[in-house]
Amino acid sequence: AIRLPYVSSFSDAPPGESLPQGWERWTLSRLKKATQYKLVDYSGRTVVKAQANASASGLVHPPDVDARAYPLLTWRWKVTDLIASADNTQKHTEDSPVRVVVTFDGDPDKLPLADRLFSDSARLLTGKPMPYATLMYIWENRVPAGTVIPNRHTSRVRMLVAESGRDKVGSWQEVTRNVYEDYRRVFGEEPGPITAIGIMTDTDNTGEN
């Protein structure tokens, strides 16, 4: 029998401070304040609640998955409000109330010098090597769903707008994405193995809650 790769759901765990098996806290930079994550009961189901106060950090689950063999990723998310001044097309207001992050392996020696230098700088701040490529699904204020937004520092991080605007604020939304096809569209190449799935709520650039 083939065992399908499975990322432990927050709904599998009881409410409290402990994370489900496989999940760990993810620090973007030693210089950034951490977002607070807690498992809470919501109408009889455990969900993870993120509270950001001028902060940026996440939770990450490191599976080893072939994106071509297992391309579909499904999650549920809800935002109680948007970040009023956020605009992910601008460096100084690049924040999102919810992000689902997928990282990929690859050959760093093939990267341009500027990307390799940025990766070295990021490693000094985080203490960990930067992934070869990072695809972020975000909820944007204004930019239409489907838009690809480049990172202002490196070509190895791209944002894909999965939801936009206020129409669905306040209600749970289920999202399914073909990560394999999204990667090919966003980066213009075949993806390597998926090395991590993560979530993040960040307000470090706007300073909001």
Coordinates of C-alpha atoms in Angstrom, one line a residue:
A1 CA 0.0 0.0 0.0
I2 CA 1.1 3.5 -0.7
R3 CA 1.3 5.8 2.3
L4 CA 0.2 9.2 1.4
P5 CA 2.1 12.1 2.9
Y6 CA 0.1 13.8 5.6
V7 CA 0.7 17.0 7.4
S8 CA -0.7 16.8 11.0
S9 CA -3.8 18.9 11.3
F10 CA -4.3 21.4 14.1
S11 CA -7.8 19.9 14.5
D12 CA -6.2 16.6 15.5
A13 CA -4.8 18.1 18.7
P14 CA -6.5 19.3 21.9
P15 CA -6.6 23.1 22.7
G16 CA -3.6 24.4 24.5
E17 CA 0.0 25.5 24.0
S18 CA 1.3 22.2 22.6
L19 CA 1.6 21.9 18.8
P20 CA 0.5 18.8 16.9
Q21 CA 3.2 16.2 16.1
G22 CA 5.6 17.4 13.4
W23 CA 4.9 21.1 13.8
E24 CA 7.5 23.5 15.2
R25 CA 7.9 27.2 15.7
W26 CA 9.6 29.1 12.9
T27 CA 11.7 32.2 13.5
L28 CA 12.2 34.5 10.5
S29 CA 14.8 36.6 12.2
R30 CA 16.3 37.0 15.6
L31 CA 15.5 40.8 15.3
K32 CA 11.7 40.3 14.8
K33 CA 9.1 39.9 17.5
A34 CA 7.3 36.6 17.4
T35 CA 3.6 36.2 16.4
Q36 CA 1.7 34.3 19.1
Y37 CA 0.1 31.0 18.1
K38 CA -2.3 29.0 20.3
L39 CA -4.6 26.0 19.7
V40 CA -8.1 27.0 20.7
D41 CA -11.6 25.5 20.6
Y42 CA -13.8 26.9 17.9
S43 CA -17.4 25.5 17.8
G44 CA -16.1 22.1 19.0
R45 CA -13.1 21.9 16.7
T46 CA -9.5 22.8 17.5
V47 CA -8.0 25.5 15.3
V48 CA -4.8 27.5 15.5
K49 CA -5.3 31.2 16.5
A50 CA -2.6 33.6 15.4
Q51 CA -2.2 37.0 17.1
A52 CA 0.4 39.4 15.6
N53 CA 1.4 42.7 17.2
A54 CA 4.1 44.3 15.0
S55 CA 5.5 40.8 14.7
A56 CA 6.5 38.1 12.2
S57 CA 7.0 34.4 12.8
G58 CA 5.3 31.2 11.9
L59 CA 4.8 27.5 12.4
V60 CA 6.4 24.9 10.1
H61 CA 6.0 21.2 9.4
P62 CA 8.9 19.6 7.5
P63 CA 7.6 16.7 5.3
D64 CA 9.6 15.3 2.4
V65 CA 7.1 15.2 -0.5
D66 CA 7.4 14.9 -4.3
A67 CA 5.3 17.8 -5.6
R68 CA 4.7 16.0 -8.9
A69 CA 3.3 12.8 -7.3
Y70 CA 1.3 14.7 -4.6
P71 CA 0.5 18.1 -6.0
L72 CA -2.7 19.0 -4.1
L73 CA -2.6 21.0 -0.9
T74 CA -5.9 21.8 1.0
W75 CA -6.4 24.0 4.0
R76 CA -9.0 26.1 5.8
W77 CA -8.4 29.7 6.9
K78 CA -10.3 32.6 8.3
V79 CA -9.4 36.2 9.0
T80 CA -11.4 38.4 11.4
D81 CA -10.1 41.6 9.6
L82 CA -7.6 42.7 7.1
I83 CA -4.5 44.7 7.9
A84 CA -5.6 48.2 6.9
S85 CA -2.3 49.5 5.5
A86 CA -0.9 46.3 4.1
D87 CA 0.2 46.2 0.5
N88 CA 2.4 43.2 -0.5
T89 CA 3.5 44.9 -3.7
Q90 CA 5.4 47.5 -1.5
K91 CA 8.5 46.6 0.6
H92 CA 7.5 48.7 3.6
T93 CA 3.9 47.4 3.9
E94 CA 4.5 43.7 3.0
D95 CA 2.2 42.0 5.6
S96 CA -0.6 39.5 5.4
P97 CA -3.1 38.3 8.0
V98 CA -2.7 34.7 6.8
R99 CA 0.0 32.9 4.7
V100 CA 0.4 29.3 3.8
V101 CA 4.1 28.7 2.9
V102 CA 5.6 25.9 0.9
T103 CA 9.4 25.5 0.6
F104 CA 11.3 23.5 -2.0
D105 CA 14.7 21.9 -2.4
G106 CA 17.0 22.6 -5.3
D107 CA 20.7 23.2 -6.3
P108 CA 21.8 26.5 -4.7
D109 CA 24.9 26.6 -7.0
K110 CA 22.6 27.3 -9.9
L111 CA 21.3 30.5 -8.3
P112 CA 22.5 34.0 -9.3
L113 CA 25.1 35.6 -7.1
A114 CA 22.7 38.1 -5.7
D115 CA 20.4 35.3 -4.5
R116 CA 23.2 33.4 -3.0
L117 CA 24.4 36.5 -1.1
F118 CA 20.9 37.2 0.2
S119 CA 20.7 33.5 1.3
D120 CA 23.9 33.9 3.3
S121 CA 22.6 37.1 5.0
A122 CA 19.4 35.4 5.9
R123 CA 21.3 32.5 7.4
L124 CA 23.1 34.9 9.7
L125 CA 19.8 36.3 11.0
T126 CA 17.9 33.0 11.4
G127 CA 20.7 30.5 12.1
K128 CA 19.3 28.2 9.4
P129 CA 19.9 27.8 5.6
M130 CA 17.4 29.6 3.4
P131 CA 15.2 27.2 1.3
Y132 CA 16.1 27.0 -2.4
A133 CA 12.6 28.3 -3.3
T134 CA 9.6 29.5 -1.2
L135 CA 6.0 29.8 -2.5
M136 CA 3.7 31.8 -0.3
Y137 CA -0.1 31.8 -0.7
I138 CA -1.5 35.0 0.8
W139 CA -4.7 36.9 1.5
E140 CA -4.2 40.4 0.0
N141 CA -6.1 43.6 0.5
R142 CA -6.4 44.8 -3.1
V143 CA -4.3 42.9 -5.5
P144 CA -6.6 40.4 -7.4
A145 CA -6.5 36.7 -6.7
G146 CA -4.1 34.8 -9.0
T147 CA -1.6 37.6 -9.0
V148 CA 2.1 36.7 -8.5
I149 CA 4.0 39.2 -6.3
P150 CA 7.8 39.0 -6.3
N151 CA 9.9 39.5 -3.2
R152 CA 11.8 42.7 -3.1
H153 CA 15.0 41.0 -1.8
T154 CA 15.3 37.7 -3.7
S155 CA 13.9 35.9 -6.7
R156 CA 13.6 32.7 -4.7
V157 CA 10.6 33.9 -2.7
R158 CA 7.3 34.6 -4.6
M159 CA 3.8 35.3 -3.3
L160 CA 0.7 34.0 -5.0
V161 CA -2.6 35.8 -4.0
A162 CA -5.0 33.0 -3.1
E163 CA -7.7 35.4 -1.7
S164 CA -8.2 39.1 -1.9
G165 CA -10.5 41.8 -0.4
R166 CA -13.1 41.9 2.3
D167 CA -15.9 39.7 0.7
K168 CA -14.9 36.6 2.7
V169 CA -13.6 38.2 5.9
G170 CA -15.1 36.6 9.0
S171 CA -16.0 33.2 7.5
W172 CA -14.0 30.0 7.1
Q173 CA -12.8 29.4 3.5
E174 CA -11.5 26.1 2.2
V175 CA -8.7 26.4 -0.4
T176 CA -7.2 23.7 -2.6
R177 CA -4.1 24.5 -4.7
N178 CA -2.1 22.5 -7.2
V179 CA 1.3 23.2 -5.8
Y180 CA 3.1 21.6 -8.7
E181 CA 1.4 23.7 -11.3
D182 CA 1.6 26.9 -9.2
Y183 CA 5.4 26.4 -8.7
R184 CA 5.9 25.9 -12.5
R185 CA 3.9 29.1 -13.2
V186 CA 5.5 31.2 -10.5
F187 CA 9.2 30.1 -10.9
G188 CA 9.2 28.9 -14.5
E189 CA 10.9 25.6 -13.7
E190 CA 10.2 22.1 -12.4
P191 CA 10.0 22.0 -8.6
G192 CA 12.3 20.0 -6.4
P193 CA 11.0 18.0 -3.4
I194 CA 8.7 19.9 -1.0
T195 CA 10.8 20.4 2.2
A196 CA 8.3 22.2 4.5
I197 CA 4.7 23.4 4.8
G198 CA 4.2 26.4 7.0
I199 CA 1.8 29.1 8.2
M200 CA 2.5 32.7 9.1
T201 CA 0.7 35.8 10.3
D202 CA 2.8 38.9 10.1
T203 CA 2.4 42.6 10.8
D204 CA 6.1 43.6 11.4
N205 CA 6.2 46.1 8.5
T206 CA 2.9 47.9 9.1
G207 CA 3.2 47.7 12.9
E208 CA -0.5 46.8 13.2
N209 CA -2.4 44.1 15.1

